Amino acid sequence: MSSALASDAETAGRRGALLIWVTAAAVYLMAVFHRTSLGVAGLEAAERFHIGSAALGTFTVLQIGVYAAMQIPTGLLVDRFGPRRVLTAAALFMGLGQLLFAFAASFPLALTARAVLGLGDAMTFVSVLRVVAAHYPPRRYATLAAITATFGSFGNLVATVPLTLLLDSAGWTTTFAIAGGLTFCYSLAVALRVRDTPRGTPVQPAPAIALRQVAGHVRAAWVVPGTRLGFWVHFTTMFTPAALGLLWGFPYLVQAQGMSDAQAGSVLSLLVVVGMVLGPFIGETTGRRPILRLPIVWAFLTGAIVVWAVLLGWPGGVVPGPVVVAAIGFLSLGSPVSSIAFALARDYNPIARVGTATGVVNVGGFCAITTTSLAVGVLLGGNTADAGPADFRVAFLAIAALLLLGTWRTWVWWRRARAAVLTATERGEAVPVRIRRRAWDIPTLAAGEAQPEPVTPAGSGGRGV
């Protein structure tokens, strides 16, 4: 009888944990939807607020800038107040921001709305992962983190073709008011259903941390070659598909490539579908054989450079449809490949600083997105609706330039991270994985660069640089 009761209690506990995770992960789905909703509404926004390309790019710059700036503070808020409160606040902020955006009649008010939306968006993913960590054993954490990211991708999918159709039929105000209202109301479900810890487990919030201590943690993570490598991997692999999906892909396909709204939305959906299908495969492959992590990064970066050379160098600027589809499909791999950056942060930092290092790495991609969105808007100039193939060819040179910059910095810090591992190995210290010296390796590190912490594994199992 007692064993049956214990089994029933265990089953109930699993169901409760599943319900809590699904409730929390739904907030992340909404966050991704709101984040990418402007990607298919850029032309309508330009017309509604009477703005040009540079001002239109400011929407994404502001929203993603807020997101990037809030990554480290969000981790501190979750530690201090618990994920339930932070997720509830996130849903409220996102709902309020989208409602303001629906009824905004001026550009300044619309900017304010997107800033509020970015604030709520920034508070979601870290909070959901904390829920997973609290309610599931460590062996399930990586799997559920990957599923959470895939779950959020559905929000991106809904923000392409379905949102395009709703905008065409219901109009701007109704579409965004419905999205904002539902998110605002969902905050009640989060407050009632999500628990910071399993039932019966006491909640122990972390004490407040002084600003000086926070800065010290960030500096300590930043000087680690593995963290810096992760930063540039995330910077270089994530920004291209994100910039296309968030804002500039839709105008490019419609204005420069002559596609219909529905066709453009379908092509942009590849940015989500390809990542959803291949993301788990890439994660499983690099998890089992971590030595393949950087070769996969280099393969993607090489292919991305070739893709942009083709798109920007095509005579006349109007690229055949199948080539455009293949190009977007390949660039979609950037999102799942960017997850390799977080594994680098985890492996080359002590466990007490992995959260800070992860936040630092996450900032890399969003800094690149912010820079790209602003640069493309400035280079387009004038009215986005009047831009043609030649205009987009010039504007997208900003993407190519940032891709080359990121590839160069990734190469620099890959060599330094390898040098740190080789130096530690020669000193007889434990390293995440032993590697062989190659012709391209740095012979020695400069004084002060070879520190033990960068090559101290944060978890079990060997990893590759």
CSV table of C-alpha atoms in Angstrom, one decimal:
chain,number,residue,atom,x,y,z
A,1,MET,CA,0.0,0.0,0.0
A,2,SER,CA,2.8,2.4,0.9
A,3,SER,CA,4.6,1.7,-2.3
A,4,ALA,CA,1.4,2.4,-4.3
A,5,LEU,CA,0.9,5.7,-2.5
A,6,ALA,CA,4.5,6.6,-3.2
A,7,SER,CA,4.1,5.7,-6.8
A,8,ASP,CA,0.9,7.8,-7.0
A,9,ALA,CA,2.7,10.8,-5.4
A,10,GLU,CA,5.6,10.5,-7.8
A,11,THR,CA,3.3,10.4,-10.8
A,12,ALA,CA,1.4,13.4,-9.4
A,13,GLY,CA,4.7,15.2,-8.9
A,14,ARG,CA,5.8,14.6,-12.5
A,15,ARG,CA,2.5,15.8,-13.8
A,16,GLY,CA,2.7,18.9,-11.6
A,17,ALA,CA,6.2,19.6,-12.8
A,18,LEU,CA,5.1,19.2,-16.4
A,19,LEU,CA,2.2,21.6,-16.0
A,20,ILE,CA,4.4,24.2,-14.4
A,21,TRP,CA,7.0,23.9,-17.2
A,22,VAL,CA,4.4,24.1,-19.9
A,23,THR,CA,2.8,27.2,-18.3
A,24,ALA,CA,6.2,28.9,-18.0
A,25,ALA,CA,7.4,27.8,-21.5
A,26,ALA,CA,4.2,29.3,-23.0
A,27,VAL,CA,5.5,32.7,-21.9
A,28,TYR,CA,8.6,32.2,-23.9
A,29,LEU,CA,6.6,31.2,-26.9
A,30,MET,CA,4.7,34.5,-26.6
A,31,ALA,CA,8.0,36.4,-26.1
A,32,VAL,CA,9.4,35.0,-29.4
A,33,PHE,CA,6.1,35.8,-31.2
A,34,HIS,CA,6.1,39.4,-29.9
A,35,ARG,CA,9.8,39.8,-30.7
A,36,THR,CA,9.4,38.8,-34.3
A,37,SER,CA,6.0,40.2,-35.0
A,38,LEU,CA,7.4,43.3,-36.6
A,39,GLY,CA,9.2,41.2,-39.2
A,40,VAL,CA,6.1,40.9,-41.3
A,41,ALA,CA,4.6,44.3,-40.3
A,42,GLY,CA,7.6,46.5,-41.2
A,43,LEU,CA,6.0,48.0,-44.3
A,44,GLU,CA,2.7,48.7,-42.5
A,45,ALA,CA,4.6,50.3,-39.6
A,46,ALA,CA,6.5,52.6,-42.0
A,47,GLU,CA,3.2,53.7,-43.5
A,48,ARG,CA,1.3,54.0,-40.2
A,49,PHE,CA,4.0,56.1,-38.5
A,50,HIS,CA,5.2,58.0,-41.6
A,51,ILE,CA,8.8,57.0,-41.1
A,52,GLY,CA,11.7,55.9,-43.3
A,53,SER,CA,14.0,53.0,-43.2
A,54,ALA,CA,16.4,54.4,-40.5
A,55,ALA,CA,13.5,55.1,-38.2
A,56,LEU,CA,12.0,51.7,-38.9
A,57,GLY,CA,15.3,50.0,-37.9
A,58,THR,CA,15.1,51.9,-34.7
A,59,PHE,CA,12.2,49.7,-33.5
A,60,THR,CA,14.4,46.6,-33.6
A,61,VAL,CA,17.5,48.4,-32.4
A,62,LEU,CA,15.6,49.6,-29.3
A,63,GLN,CA,13.8,46.4,-28.5
A,64,ILE,CA,16.9,44.2,-29.0
A,65,GLY,CA,19.1,46.7,-27.2
A,66,VAL,CA,16.8,46.5,-24.2
A,67,TYR,CA,16.9,42.7,-24.4
A,68,ALA,CA,20.7,42.7,-24.4
A,69,ALA,CA,21.1,45.1,-21.6
A,70,MET,CA,18.7,43.1,-19.4
A,71,GLN,CA,20.3,39.7,-19.7
A,72,ILE,CA,22.6,39.9,-16.7
A,73,PRO,CA,20.1,41.9,-14.5
A,74,THR,CA,17.4,39.3,-15.3
A,75,GLY,CA,19.5,36.5,-13.9
A,76,LEU,CA,20.0,38.5,-10.7
A,77,LEU,CA,16.2,39.3,-10.5
A,78,VAL,CA,15.4,35.6,-10.9
A,79,ASP,CA,17.9,34.6,-8.1
A,80,ARG,CA,16.5,37.3,-5.9
A,81,PHE,CA,12.7,37.1,-6.4
A,82,GLY,CA,12.1,33.7,-8.1
A,83,PRO,CA,11.0,32.8,-11.6
A,84,ARG,CA,7.3,33.0,-10.9
A,85,ARG,CA,7.3,36.7,-10.1
A,86,VAL,CA,9.7,37.5,-12.9
A,87,LEU,CA,7.7,35.5,-15.5
A,88,THR,CA,4.5,37.2,-14.3
A,89,ALA,CA,6.1,40.6,-14.7
A,90,ALA,CA,7.4,39.6,-18.1
A,91,ALA,CA,3.9,38.7,-19.4
A,92,LEU,CA,2.5,41.9,-18.0
A,93,PHE,CA,5.2,44.0,-19.7
A,94,MET,CA,4.8,42.2,-23.0
A,95,GLY,CA,1.0,42.5,-23.0
A,96,LEU,CA,1.2,46.2,-22.1
A,97,GLY,CA,3.8,46.9,-24.7
A,98,GLN,CA,1.8,45.2,-27.5
A,99,LEU,CA,-1.4,47.0,-26.5
A,100,LEU,CA,0.4,50.3,-26.6
A,101,PHE,CA,1.8,49.4,-30.0
A,102,ALA,CA,-1.7,48.5,-31.3
A,103,PHE,CA,-3.1,51.9,-30.4
A,104,ALA,CA,0.0,54.1,-30.9
A,105,ALA,CA,-0.6,56.9,-33.3
A,106,SER,CA,2.9,58.5,-33.2
A,107,PHE,CA,6.4,57.3,-33.6
A,108,PRO,CA,7.6,58.2,-30.1
A,109,LEU,CA,4.7,56.3,-28.5
A,110,ALA,CA,5.4,53.3,-30.7
A,111,LEU,CA,9.1,53.3,-29.7
A,112,THR,CA,8.0,53.4,-26.0
A,113,ALA,CA,5.8,50.4,-26.7
A,114,ARG,CA,8.6,48.4,-28.3
A,115,ALA,CA,10.9,49.2,-25.4
A,116,VAL,CA,8.3,47.9,-22.9
A,117,LEU,CA,7.9,44.8,-25.0
A,118,GLY,CA,11.7,44.2,-25.1
A,119,LEU,CA,11.8,44.5,-21.3
A,120,GLY,CA,9.3,41.8,-20.9
A,121,ASP,CA,10.9,39.6,-23.6
A,122,ALA,CA,14.3,39.9,-21.9
A,123,MET,CA,12.9,38.4,-18.7
A,124,THR,CA,11.5,35.1,-20.1
A,125,PHE,CA,14.1,32.6,-21.2
A,126,VAL,CA,16.4,32.7,-18.1
A,127,SER,CA,13.3,32.4,-15.9
A,128,VAL,CA,12.0,29.4,-17.7
A,129,LEU,CA,15.3,27.7,-17.4
A,130,ARG,CA,15.3,28.4,-13.7
A,131,VAL,CA,11.9,26.7,-13.5
A,132,VAL,CA,13.4,23.6,-15.3
A,133,ALA,CA,16.3,23.5,-12.9
A,134,ALA,CA,14.1,23.7,-9.8
A,135,HIS,CA,11.5,21.1,-10.9
A,136,TYR,CA,13.6,18.5,-12.8
A,137,PRO,CA,16.8,16.5,-12.0
A,138,PRO,CA,20.1,17.6,-13.5
A,139,ARG,CA,20.1,14.8,-16.1
A,140,ARG,CA,16.9,16.3,-17.6
A,141,TYR,CA,18.0,19.9,-17.7
A,142,ALA,CA,19.8,19.9,-21.0
A,143,THR,CA,17.0,18.1,-22.8
A,144,LEU,CA,14.2,20.3,-21.5
A,145,ALA,CA,16.3,23.4,-22.2
A,146,ALA,CA,16.5,22.4,-25.8
A,147,ILE,CA,12.8,21.6,-25.9
A,148,THR,CA,12.0,25.0,-24.4
A,149,ALA,CA,14.0,26.7,-27.2
A,150,THR,CA,12.1,24.6,-29.8
A,151,PHE,CA,8.8,25.4,-28.1
A,152,GLY,CA,9.6,29.0,-28.4
A,153,SER,CA,10.3,28.7,-32.1
A,154,PHE,CA,6.5,28.0,-32.6
A,155,GLY,CA,6.1,31.7,-31.6
A,156,ASN,CA,8.3,32.7,-34.4
A,157,LEU,CA,6.4,30.4,-36.8
A,158,VAL,CA,3.1,32.0,-35.8
A,159,ALA,CA,4.6,35.4,-36.4
A,160,THR,CA,5.1,34.7,-40.1
A,161,VAL,CA,2.3,33.4,-42.3
A,162,PRO,CA,-0.6,33.4,-39.7
A,163,LEU,CA,0.2,36.9,-38.5
A,164,THR,CA,0.5,38.1,-42.1
A,165,LEU,CA,-3.0,36.8,-42.9
A,166,LEU,CA,-4.4,38.3,-39.7
A,167,LEU,CA,-3.0,41.7,-40.5
A,168,ASP,CA,-4.5,41.6,-44.0
A,169,SER,CA,-7.9,40.6,-42.7
A,170,ALA,CA,-8.3,42.3,-39.3
A,171,GLY,CA,-5.9,45.3,-39.6
A,172,TRP,CA,-3.1,46.7,-37.4
A,173,THR,CA,-5.0,47.7,-34.3
A,174,THR,CA,-7.1,44.6,-33.9
A,175,THR,CA,-4.3,42.2,-34.6
A,176,PHE,CA,-1.8,43.7,-32.1
A,177,ALA,CA,-4.6,44.4,-29.5
A,178,ILE,CA,-5.6,40.8,-29.5
A,179,ALA,CA,-2.0,39.6,-29.1
A,180,GLY,CA,-1.3,42.1,-26.3
A,181,GLY,CA,-4.6,41.4,-24.5
A,182,LEU,CA,-4.1,37.7,-24.5
A,183,THR,CA,-0.6,38.0,-23.2
A,184,PHE,CA,-1.6,40.5,-20.5
A,185,CYS,CA,-4.4,38.1,-19.2
A,186,TYR,CA,-2.0,35.1,-19.3
A,187,SER,CA,0.0,36.6,-16.6
A,188,LEU,CA,-2.7,35.5,-14.2
A,189,ALA,CA,-2.2,31.9,-15.2
A,190,VAL,CA,1.5,32.3,-14.6
A,191,ALA,CA,1.0,33.7,-11.1
A,192,LEU,CA,-1.4,30.9,-10.2
A,193,ARG,CA,0.2,27.9,-11.8
A,194,VAL,CA,4.0,28.4,-11.7
A,195,ARG,CA,5.9,27.6,-8.5
A,196,ASP,CA,9.5,28.5,-7.8
A,197,THR,CA,10.2,25.1,-6.2
A,198,PRO,CA,8.4,21.8,-6.0
A,199,ARG,CA,5.7,21.6,-3.4
A,200,GLY,CA,7.1,21.1,0.1
A,201,THR,CA,10.5,22.6,-0.8
A,202,PRO,CA,11.3,25.9,0.9
A,203,VAL,CA,12.0,28.9,-1.2
A,204,GLN,CA,15.4,30.4,-0.4
A,205,PRO,CA,15.9,33.6,-2.4
A,206,ALA,CA,19.4,34.8,-2.8
A,207,PRO,CA,20.5,37.9,-0.9
A,208,ALA,CA,20.9,41.2,-2.7
A,209,ILE,CA,24.2,41.6,-4.5
A,210,ALA,CA,26.2,44.8,-4.5
A,211,LEU,CA,26.8,46.5,-7.9
A,212,ARG,CA,30.6,46.2,-7.3
A,213,GLN,CA,30.3,42.4,-7.0
A,214,VAL,CA,28.2,42.1,-10.1
A,215,ALA,CA,30.8,44.1,-12.1
A,216,GLY,CA,33.5,41.8,-10.7
A,217,HIS,CA,31.6,38.7,-11.8
A,218,VAL,CA,31.2,40.1,-15.3
A,219,ARG,CA,34.8,41.1,-15.6
A,220,ALA,CA,36.0,37.7,-14.4
A,221,ALA,CA,33.9,35.9,-17.0
A,222,TRP,CA,34.9,38.2,-19.8
A,223,VAL,CA,38.7,37.7,-19.4
A,224,VAL,CA,38.3,33.9,-19.9
A,225,PRO,CA,39.2,33.0,-23.5
A,226,GLY,CA,36.5,30.4,-23.7
A,227,THR,CA,33.9,33.0,-22.7
A,228,ARG,CA,35.2,35.5,-25.3
A,229,LEU,CA,35.1,32.7,-27.9
A,230,GLY,CA,31.5,31.9,-27.0
A,231,PHE,CA,30.7,35.6,-27.3
A,232,TRP,CA,32.0,35.9,-30.9
A,233,VAL,CA,30.5,32.5,-31.9
A,234,HIS,CA,27.1,33.8,-30.7
A,235,PHE,CA,27.7,37.2,-32.3
A,236,THR,CA,28.6,35.8,-35.7
A,237,THR,CA,26.2,32.9,-36.1
A,238,MET,CA,23.0,34.3,-34.7
A,239,PHE,CA,22.6,37.8,-36.1
A,240,THR,CA,22.0,37.0,-39.8
A,241,PRO,CA,18.9,34.9,-39.5
A,242,ALA,CA,17.6,37.1,-36.6
A,243,ALA,CA,18.0,40.3,-38.6
A,244,LEU,CA,16.2,38.8,-41.5
A,245,GLY,CA,13.4,37.4,-39.4
A,246,LEU,CA,13.0,40.4,-37.1
A,247,LEU,CA,12.8,43.2,-39.6
A,248,TRP,CA,14.6,43.3,-42.9
A,249,GLY,CA,13.9,39.9,-44.5
A,250,PHE,CA,10.2,40.7,-45.4
A,251,PRO,CA,10.9,44.1,-47.1
A,252,TYR,CA,13.9,42.5,-48.9
A,253,LEU,CA,11.8,39.6,-50.3
A,254,VAL,CA,8.9,41.8,-51.3
A,255,GLN,CA,10.6,45.0,-52.5
A,256,ALA,CA,13.9,43.6,-53.9
A,257,GLN,CA,12.8,40.1,-55.0
A,258,GLY,CA,9.3,40.8,-56.1
A,259,MET,CA,7.6,38.2,-53.9
A,260,SER,CA,4.0,38.6,-52.6
A,261,ASP,CA,3.4,39.0,-48.9
A,262,ALA,CA,2.3,35.4,-48.5
A,263,GLN,CA,5.3,34.1,-50.5
A,264,ALA,CA,7.7,36.2,-48.4
A,265,GLY,CA,6.1,35.0,-45.2
A,266,SER,CA,6.4,31.4,-46.3
A,267,VAL,CA,10.1,31.8,-47.2
A,268,LEU,CA,10.8,33.5,-43.8
A,269,SER,CA,9.1,30.6,-42.1
A,270,LEU,CA,12.2,28.6,-43.1
A,271,LEU,CA,14.1,30.6,-40.5
A,272,VAL,CA,12.0,28.8,-37.9
A,273,VAL,CA,11.3,25.4,-39.5
A,274,VAL,CA,14.9,24.5,-40.4
A,275,GLY,CA,16.1,25.5,-36.9
A,276,MET,CA,13.3,23.4,-35.2
A,277,VAL,CA,14.1,20.3,-37.3
A,278,LEU,CA,17.9,20.5,-37.2
A,279,GLY,CA,18.4,22.2,-33.9
A,280,PRO,CA,18.0,19.0,-31.8
A,281,PHE,CA,20.2,17.1,-34.2
A,282,ILE,CA,23.0,19.6,-33.9
A,283,GLY,CA,22.6,19.7,-30.1
A,284,GLU,CA,22.7,15.9,-29.9
A,285,THR,CA,25.7,15.6,-32.2
A,286,THR,CA,27.8,18.2,-30.4
A,287,GLY,CA,26.8,16.8,-27.1
A,288,ARG,CA,28.0,13.3,-28.0
A,289,ARG,CA,31.1,14.5,-29.9
A,290,PRO,CA,32.0,18.0,-28.6
A,291,ILE,CA,35.2,18.0,-30.7
A,292,LEU,CA,32.9,18.8,-33.6
A,293,ARG,CA,31.6,22.0,-32.1
A,294,LEU,CA,34.0,24.5,-33.8
A,295,PRO,CA,34.2,22.6,-37.1
A,296,ILE,CA,30.4,23.0,-37.3
A,297,VAL,CA,30.8,26.7,-36.5
A,298,TRP,CA,33.5,27.1,-39.2
A,299,ALA,CA,31.4,25.2,-41.8
A,300,PHE,CA,28.4,27.5,-41.2
A,301,LEU,CA,30.5,30.7,-41.3
A,302,THR,CA,32.2,29.6,-44.5
A,303,GLY,CA,28.8,28.7,-46.1
A,304,ALA,CA,27.3,32.0,-44.9
A,305,ILE,CA,30.1,34.0,-46.5
A,306,VAL,CA,29.5,32.2,-49.8
A,307,VAL,CA,25.7,32.7,-49.5
A,308,TRP,CA,26.0,36.5,-49.0
A,309,ALA,CA,28.6,36.7,-51.8
A,310,VAL,CA,26.0,35.1,-54.1
A,311,LEU,CA,23.0,37.2,-52.9
A,312,LEU,CA,25.0,40.5,-53.1
A,313,GLY,CA,26.9,39.7,-56.3
A,314,TRP,CA,24.0,38.4,-58.4
A,315,PRO,CA,23.7,40.5,-61.6
A,316,GLY,CA,20.8,43.0,-61.4
A,317,GLY,CA,20.2,42.1,-57.7
A,318,VAL,CA,17.1,40.0,-58.4
A,319,VAL,CA,18.0,36.5,-57.5
A,320,PRO,CA,16.1,33.5,-58.8
A,321,GLY,CA,13.5,32.2,-56.3
A,322,PRO,CA,15.0,28.7,-55.7
A,323,VAL,CA,18.4,30.3,-54.9
A,324,VAL,CA,16.8,32.7,-52.5
A,325,VAL,CA,14.9,29.9,-50.8
A,326,ALA,CA,18.1,27.8,-50.5
A,327,ALA,CA,20.0,30.8,-49.2
A,328,ILE,CA,17.4,31.5,-46.5
A,329,GLY,CA,17.3,27.8,-45.6
A,330,PHE,CA,21.1,27.7,-45.1
A,331,LEU,CA,21.2,30.9,-43.1
A,332,SER,CA,18.5,29.4,-40.8
A,333,LEU,CA,21.2,27.1,-39.4
A,334,GLY,CA,22.7,30.0,-37.6
A,335,SER,CA,20.2,29.9,-34.8
A,336,PRO,CA,20.8,26.3,-33.7
A,337,VAL,CA,24.6,26.6,-34.4
A,338,SER,CA,24.7,29.6,-32.0
A,339,SER,CA,23.8,27.3,-29.1
A,340,ILE,CA,27.4,26.0,-29.3
A,341,ALA,CA,28.4,29.3,-27.7
A,342,PHE,CA,26.6,28.5,-24.4
A,343,ALA,CA,28.4,25.1,-24.2
A,344,LEU,CA,31.7,27.0,-24.4
A,345,ALA,CA,30.7,29.3,-21.7
A,346,ARG,CA,29.7,26.4,-19.5
A,347,ASP,CA,32.9,24.4,-20.0
A,348,TYR,CA,35.5,27.1,-19.5
A,349,ASN,CA,34.1,28.8,-16.4
A,350,PRO,CA,33.8,27.5,-12.8
A,351,ILE,CA,30.2,26.5,-12.0
A,352,ALA,CA,29.7,29.5,-9.7
A,353,ARG,CA,30.2,31.8,-12.7
A,354,VAL,CA,28.5,29.9,-15.5
A,355,GLY,CA,25.3,32.0,-15.2
A,356,THR,CA,27.2,35.3,-15.6
A,357,ALA,CA,29.3,33.9,-18.5
A,358,THR,CA,26.1,32.7,-20.2
A,359,GLY,CA,24.6,36.1,-20.0
A,360,VAL,CA,27.8,37.7,-21.4
A,361,VAL,CA,27.7,35.3,-24.3
A,362,ASN,CA,24.1,35.9,-25.0
A,363,VAL,CA,24.8,39.6,-25.2
A,364,GLY,CA,27.0,39.0,-28.2
A,365,GLY,CA,24.3,37.9,-30.6
A,366,PHE,CA,21.9,40.7,-29.6
A,367,CYS,CA,24.6,43.3,-30.0
A,368,ALA,CA,25.2,42.1,-33.5
A,369,ILE,CA,21.4,42.2,-34.3
A,370,THR,CA,21.1,45.7,-32.9
A,371,THR,CA,24.1,47.0,-35.0
A,372,THR,CA,22.8,45.3,-38.1
A,373,SER,CA,19.3,46.5,-37.8
A,374,LEU,CA,20.4,50.1,-37.4
A,375,ALA,CA,23.0,50.0,-40.1
A,376,VAL,CA,20.7,48.5,-42.8
A,377,GLY,CA,18.1,51.1,-42.0
A,378,VAL,CA,20.6,53.9,-42.3
A,379,LEU,CA,22.1,52.6,-45.6
A,380,LEU,CA,18.6,52.1,-47.1
A,381,GLY,CA,17.6,55.7,-46.3
A,382,GLY,CA,14.4,57.3,-47.4
A,383,ASN,CA,11.2,55.2,-47.5
A,384,THR,CA,11.5,51.4,-47.3
A,385,ALA,CA,8.6,50.9,-49.6
A,386,ASP,CA,10.5,52.6,-52.4
A,387,ALA,CA,13.7,50.6,-52.0
A,388,GLY,CA,14.7,48.3,-54.8
A,389,PRO,CA,17.2,45.6,-55.5
A,390,ALA,CA,20.2,48.0,-55.8
A,391,ASP,CA,19.2,49.7,-52.5
A,392,PHE,CA,19.1,46.5,-50.6
A,393,ARG,CA,22.4,45.3,-52.1
A,394,VAL,CA,24.1,48.4,-50.7
A,395,ALA,CA,22.3,48.1,-47.3
A,396,PHE,CA,23.0,44.4,-46.9
A,397,LEU,CA,26.7,45.1,-47.2
A,398,ALA,CA,26.4,45.9,-43.5
A,399,ILE,CA,25.5,42.3,-42.9
A,400,ALA,CA,28.4,41.0,-44.9
A,401,ALA,CA,30.8,43.4,-43.1
A,402,LEU,CA,29.7,42.3,-39.7
A,403,LEU,CA,29.9,38.6,-40.7
A,404,LEU,CA,33.5,39.1,-41.8
A,405,LEU,CA,34.3,41.0,-38.6
A,406,GLY,CA,32.7,38.3,-36.4
A,407,THR,CA,34.5,35.5,-38.3
A,408,TRP,CA,37.8,37.2,-37.8
A,409,ARG,CA,37.2,37.7,-34.0
A,410,THR,CA,36.0,34.1,-33.7
A,411,TRP,CA,39.3,32.9,-35.3
A,412,VAL,CA,41.3,35.1,-32.9
A,413,TRP,CA,39.6,33.8,-29.8
A,414,TRP,CA,39.5,30.2,-31.0
A,415,ARG,CA,43.3,30.2,-31.2
A,416,ARG,CA,43.6,31.9,-27.7
A,417,ALA,CA,41.1,29.4,-26.2
A,418,ARG,CA,43.1,26.6,-27.6
A,419,ALA,CA,46.3,28.2,-26.3
A,420,ALA,CA,44.8,28.3,-22.8
A,421,VAL,CA,43.9,24.6,-23.0
A,422,LEU,CA,47.4,23.7,-24.3
A,423,THR,CA,49.1,25.8,-21.7
A,424,ALA,CA,47.1,24.3,-18.9
A,425,THR,CA,47.8,20.8,-20.2
A,426,GLU,CA,51.5,21.5,-20.3
A,427,ARG,CA,51.3,22.5,-16.6
A,428,GLY,CA,49.6,19.2,-15.8
A,429,GLU,CA,46.2,20.8,-15.0
A,430,ALA,CA,42.8,19.2,-15.7
A,431,VAL,CA,41.2,20.4,-18.9
A,432,PRO,CA,37.8,19.8,-20.5
A,433,VAL,CA,39.4,17.9,-23.3
A,434,ARG,CA,42.9,17.2,-24.4
A,435,ILE,CA,43.8,18.6,-27.9
A,436,ARG,CA,46.9,18.3,-30.1
A,437,ARG,CA,48.9,21.3,-31.1
A,438,ARG,CA,48.3,22.4,-34.7
A,439,ALA,CA,50.3,24.6,-37.0
A,440,TRP,CA,47.8,27.5,-36.5
A,441,ASP,CA,48.0,27.4,-32.7
A,442,ILE,CA,49.6,30.3,-30.7
A,443,PRO,CA,53.0,29.1,-29.4
A,444,THR,CA,52.5,30.7,-26.0
A,445,LEU,CA,50.0,33.1,-24.3
A,446,ALA,CA,50.9,36.6,-23.3
A,447,ALA,CA,51.6,37.1,-19.6
A,448,GLY,CA,48.4,37.1,-17.6
A,449,GLU,CA,46.3,35.4,-20.3
A,450,ALA,CA,46.9,31.8,-19.3
A,451,GLN,CA,44.7,31.4,-16.2
A,452,PRO,CA,43.6,28.1,-14.7
A,453,GLU,CA,39.9,29.0,-14.6
A,454,PRO,CA,39.3,29.2,-18.3
A,455,VAL,CA,40.1,25.5,-18.8
A,456,THR,CA,38.5,24.2,-15.6
A,457,PRO,CA,35.5,22.1,-16.6
A,458,ALA,CA,32.2,23.3,-15.1
A,459,GLY,CA,30.5,20.0,-15.6
A,460,SER,CA,31.2,16.3,-16.3
A,461,GLY,CA,32.4,15.0,-19.6
A,462,GLY,CA,35.1,16.2,-22.0
A,463,ARG,CA,34.5,19.1,-24.3
A,464,GLY,CA,36.3,20.4,-27.4
A,465,VAL,CA,37.5,23.8,-28.3
